[in-house]
Short mmCIF file of C-alpha atoms in Angstrom, two decimals:
data_model
loop_
_atom_site.label_atom_id
_atom_site.label_comp_id
_atom_site.label_asym_id
_atom_site.label_seq_id
_atom_site.Cartn_x
_atom_site.Cartn_y
_atom_site.Cartn_z
CA MET A 1 -103.27 252.94 -22.29
CA LEU A 2 -104.58 256.71 -22.39
CA LYS A 3 -102.35 258.63 -24.60
CA LEU A 4 -102.51 262.68 -23.70
CA PRO A 5 -102.40 265.95 -26.03
CA LYS A 6 -99.23 265.81 -27.92
CA ASP A 7 -99.25 269.67 -25.19
CA LEU A 8 -98.33 267.30 -22.47
CA THR A 9 -96.56 264.47 -23.51
CA ASP A 10 -93.20 265.76 -22.02
CA HIS A 11 -94.84 268.21 -18.92
CA PRO A 12 -93.65 267.99 -15.49
CA ARG A 13 -97.15 267.25 -14.67
CA HIS A 14 -97.85 263.88 -16.76
CA ASP A 15 -97.87 261.47 -14.70
CA ALA A 16 -99.61 263.70 -12.16
CA ILE A 17 -102.41 263.49 -15.23
CA LEU A 18 -102.71 259.76 -15.82
CA LYS A 19 -102.95 258.95 -12.00
CA ALA A 20 -106.14 261.80 -11.62
CA LEU A 21 -107.13 259.91 -13.89
CA SER A 22 -107.34 256.64 -13.07
CA THR A 23 -107.26 257.58 -9.01
CA GLN A 24 -111.23 256.90 -8.72
CA THR A 25 -112.99 255.49 -11.77
CA ALA A 26 -116.31 253.40 -12.67
CA PRO A 27 -118.61 252.52 -15.66
CA LEU A 28 -121.04 255.05 -16.65
CA TRP A 29 -123.77 253.10 -16.30
CA GLU A 30 -124.61 249.89 -14.07
CA ARG A 31 -123.33 247.79 -17.14
CA GLY A 32 -121.51 250.29 -18.94
CA THR A 33 -118.29 248.66 -20.16
CA HIS A 34 -115.39 251.51 -19.65
CA GLU A 35 -114.31 252.83 -16.62
CA VAL A 36 -114.35 257.00 -16.20
CA ALA A 37 -112.25 259.18 -14.00
CA THR A 38 -114.97 260.73 -11.20
CA LEU A 39 -113.64 264.33 -10.24
CA SER A 40 -114.58 267.44 -7.96
CA LEU A 41 -114.34 270.85 -9.96
CA ASN A 42 -111.83 272.49 -8.54
CA PRO A 43 -111.22 276.06 -8.50
CA LYS A 44 -108.65 275.63 -11.56
CA LEU A 45 -110.90 273.50 -13.41
CA ARG A 46 -114.04 275.50 -12.89
CA GLN A 47 -111.89 277.89 -14.10
CA GLU A 48 -110.73 276.59 -17.45
CA LEU A 49 -113.89 275.16 -18.01
CA GLY A 50 -115.49 278.33 -17.75
CA ARG A 51 -113.28 279.74 -19.87
CA ALA A 52 -112.95 277.06 -22.55
CA LEU A 53 -117.07 277.75 -22.60
CA GLU A 54 -116.15 281.80 -22.67
CA LEU A 55 -114.03 281.26 -25.60
CA GLY A 56 -116.11 279.71 -27.75
CA PHE A 57 -113.21 276.41 -26.78
CA ALA A 58 -116.52 274.64 -25.33
CA ILE A 59 -120.75 272.97 -26.51
CA GLN A 60 -122.89 272.33 -24.41
CA GLY A 61 -126.02 269.60 -24.25
CA LEU A 62 -125.49 265.91 -26.02
CA GLU A 63 -127.03 266.05 -29.00
CA GLN A 64 -124.80 268.97 -30.21
CA ILE A 65 -121.91 267.47 -28.68
CA GLY A 66 -122.90 264.52 -31.22
CA THR A 67 -123.39 266.71 -33.73
CA GLU A 68 -119.60 268.11 -33.10
CA LEU A 69 -118.06 265.25 -32.65
CA MET A 70 -119.57 263.26 -36.20
CA ARG A 71 -118.89 266.90 -37.40
CA GLU A 72 -115.30 266.25 -37.39
CA GLN A 73 -115.19 262.60 -37.12
CA LYS A 74 -116.16 262.85 -41.51
CA GLY A 75 -113.47 265.87 -41.78
CA LEU A 76 -110.39 263.21 -40.53
CA ASP A 77 -111.60 260.83 -42.91
CA ALA A 78 -111.61 262.84 -45.50
CA LEU A 79 -108.28 263.36 -44.77
CA LYS A 80 -107.36 260.00 -44.35
CA GLU A 81 -108.74 259.18 -47.87
CA LYS A 82 -106.41 261.75 -49.10
CA THR A 83 -103.21 261.19 -47.50
CA PRO A 84 -103.79 257.59 -46.75
CA GLN A 85 -100.04 256.93 -45.68
CA ALA A 86 -99.86 259.80 -42.80
CA PRO A 87 -100.41 258.06 -39.85
CA GLN A 88 -103.71 258.57 -37.78
CA SER A 89 -103.00 259.91 -34.06
CA SER A 90 -104.41 258.28 -31.88
CA ARG A 91 -104.08 261.40 -28.88
CA ILE A 92 -106.73 262.78 -26.52
CA SER A 93 -107.63 265.70 -27.99
CA ARG A 94 -112.16 266.03 -26.99
CA ILE A 95 -112.94 266.04 -23.42
CA LEU A 96 -116.46 265.21 -22.50
CA LEU A 97 -117.71 266.03 -19.31
CA VAL A 98 -120.59 264.77 -17.29
CA ALA A 99 -122.69 265.68 -14.20
CA ASN A 100 -123.84 263.37 -11.97
CA ASP A 101 -127.08 263.10 -12.19
CA GLY A 102 -127.63 261.80 -16.00
CA SER A 103 -130.23 259.36 -16.80
CA GLU A 104 -129.13 255.70 -17.32
CA ARG A 105 -130.34 256.55 -20.84
CA PHE A 106 -128.07 259.62 -21.30
CA TYR A 107 -124.83 257.99 -19.45
CA ARG A 108 -125.03 255.17 -22.65
CA GLU A 109 -125.44 257.48 -24.77
CA CYS A 110 -122.38 259.42 -23.63
CA GLU A 111 -119.92 255.22 -23.95
CA SER A 112 -121.73 255.24 -27.87
CA LEU A 113 -120.02 258.47 -28.32
CA LEU A 114 -117.10 256.90 -26.22
CA ASN A 115 -117.52 254.02 -28.02
CA HIS A 116 -117.52 255.88 -31.70
CA TYR A 117 -114.85 258.55 -30.83
CA SER A 118 -111.94 256.42 -28.64
CA GLN A 119 -109.16 257.27 -30.39
CA ARG A 120 -109.62 261.45 -29.67
CA LEU A 121 -112.19 261.43 -26.96
CA LEU A 122 -111.76 261.07 -22.60
CA VAL A 123 -114.86 261.39 -21.14
CA CYS A 124 -114.93 262.17 -17.03
CA ARG A 125 -117.57 262.40 -14.69
CA LEU A 126 -118.21 265.40 -12.53
CA ASP A 127 -118.66 264.72 -9.38
CA LEU A 128 -121.72 267.90 -9.03
CA ALA A 129 -125.14 267.46 -10.57
CA GLY A 130 -125.71 269.40 -13.69
CA GLU A 131 -127.99 272.26 -12.56
CA ASP A 132 -124.42 272.69 -10.09
CA LEU A 133 -122.04 272.32 -12.90
CA GLY A 134 -124.77 274.89 -15.17
CA LEU A 135 -124.15 277.06 -12.26
CA ALA A 136 -120.90 276.85 -11.72
CA LEU A 137 -119.10 277.40 -15.30
CA THR A 138 -122.00 280.16 -16.18
CA GLN A 139 -122.77 281.99 -12.80
CA ARG A 140 -126.43 281.88 -13.13
CA PRO A 141 -129.34 278.83 -12.98
CA LYS A 142 -128.84 276.58 -15.16
CA LEU A 143 -128.85 272.83 -16.24
CA LEU A 144 -125.66 271.67 -17.91
CA ARG A 145 -124.93 267.93 -18.47
CA ALA A 146 -122.35 267.69 -21.03
CA LEU A 147 -119.90 269.62 -21.60
CA LEU A 148 -117.21 268.69 -25.14
CA VAL A 149 -113.79 270.98 -24.49
CA THR A 150 -114.01 271.13 -29.01
CA ASP A 151 -109.76 272.63 -28.51
CA ARG A 152 -106.75 270.30 -27.22
CA LYS A 153 -104.99 273.64 -26.39
CA ALA A 154 -107.69 274.09 -23.89
CA ALA A 155 -108.15 269.88 -22.88
CA ALA A 156 -104.31 270.10 -22.58
CA ARG A 157 -104.76 273.45 -19.92
CA VAL A 158 -108.26 271.62 -17.95
CA LEU A 159 -106.00 267.95 -17.94
CA LEU A 160 -102.74 270.33 -16.40
CA ALA A 161 -106.57 272.20 -14.01
CA LEU A 162 -106.79 268.71 -12.17
CA THR A 163 -103.34 268.68 -10.87
CA PRO A 164 -101.58 270.97 -8.22
CA VAL A 165 -99.18 272.99 -9.83
#
């Protein structure tokens, strides 16, 4: 079962968030093994994603995203080695949002990231193309097919933006 960030565990909209993430799902690609939510870019979600980008709590580009997740995992593995008895949390703390116009190869790479980092990574597809996503979040013409929210508090705000207040 999907475990939301700790900040949302007892939140009144916890169940509504889970419902939003399970209402419209499909594999990332034709032979994909993971179902991911397809989301609309509502004004609140656009605002939170733009804010995360502006504050440096999100990164763009699948290659950079893969590098960042690998770097973070090395740190988590080193911490686990130093304190083996400390429990490792398996909560969502990173959100990868992808446009709906990527190639099969692009979505296979996204699924590979999800396979490697499934303990802390949530992947969602937005129902708009990369050029539209770039324009919506940066207010200038820009292709943006992948965006990773890297801060757990920003991730919680993004998830809250999926539900009405």
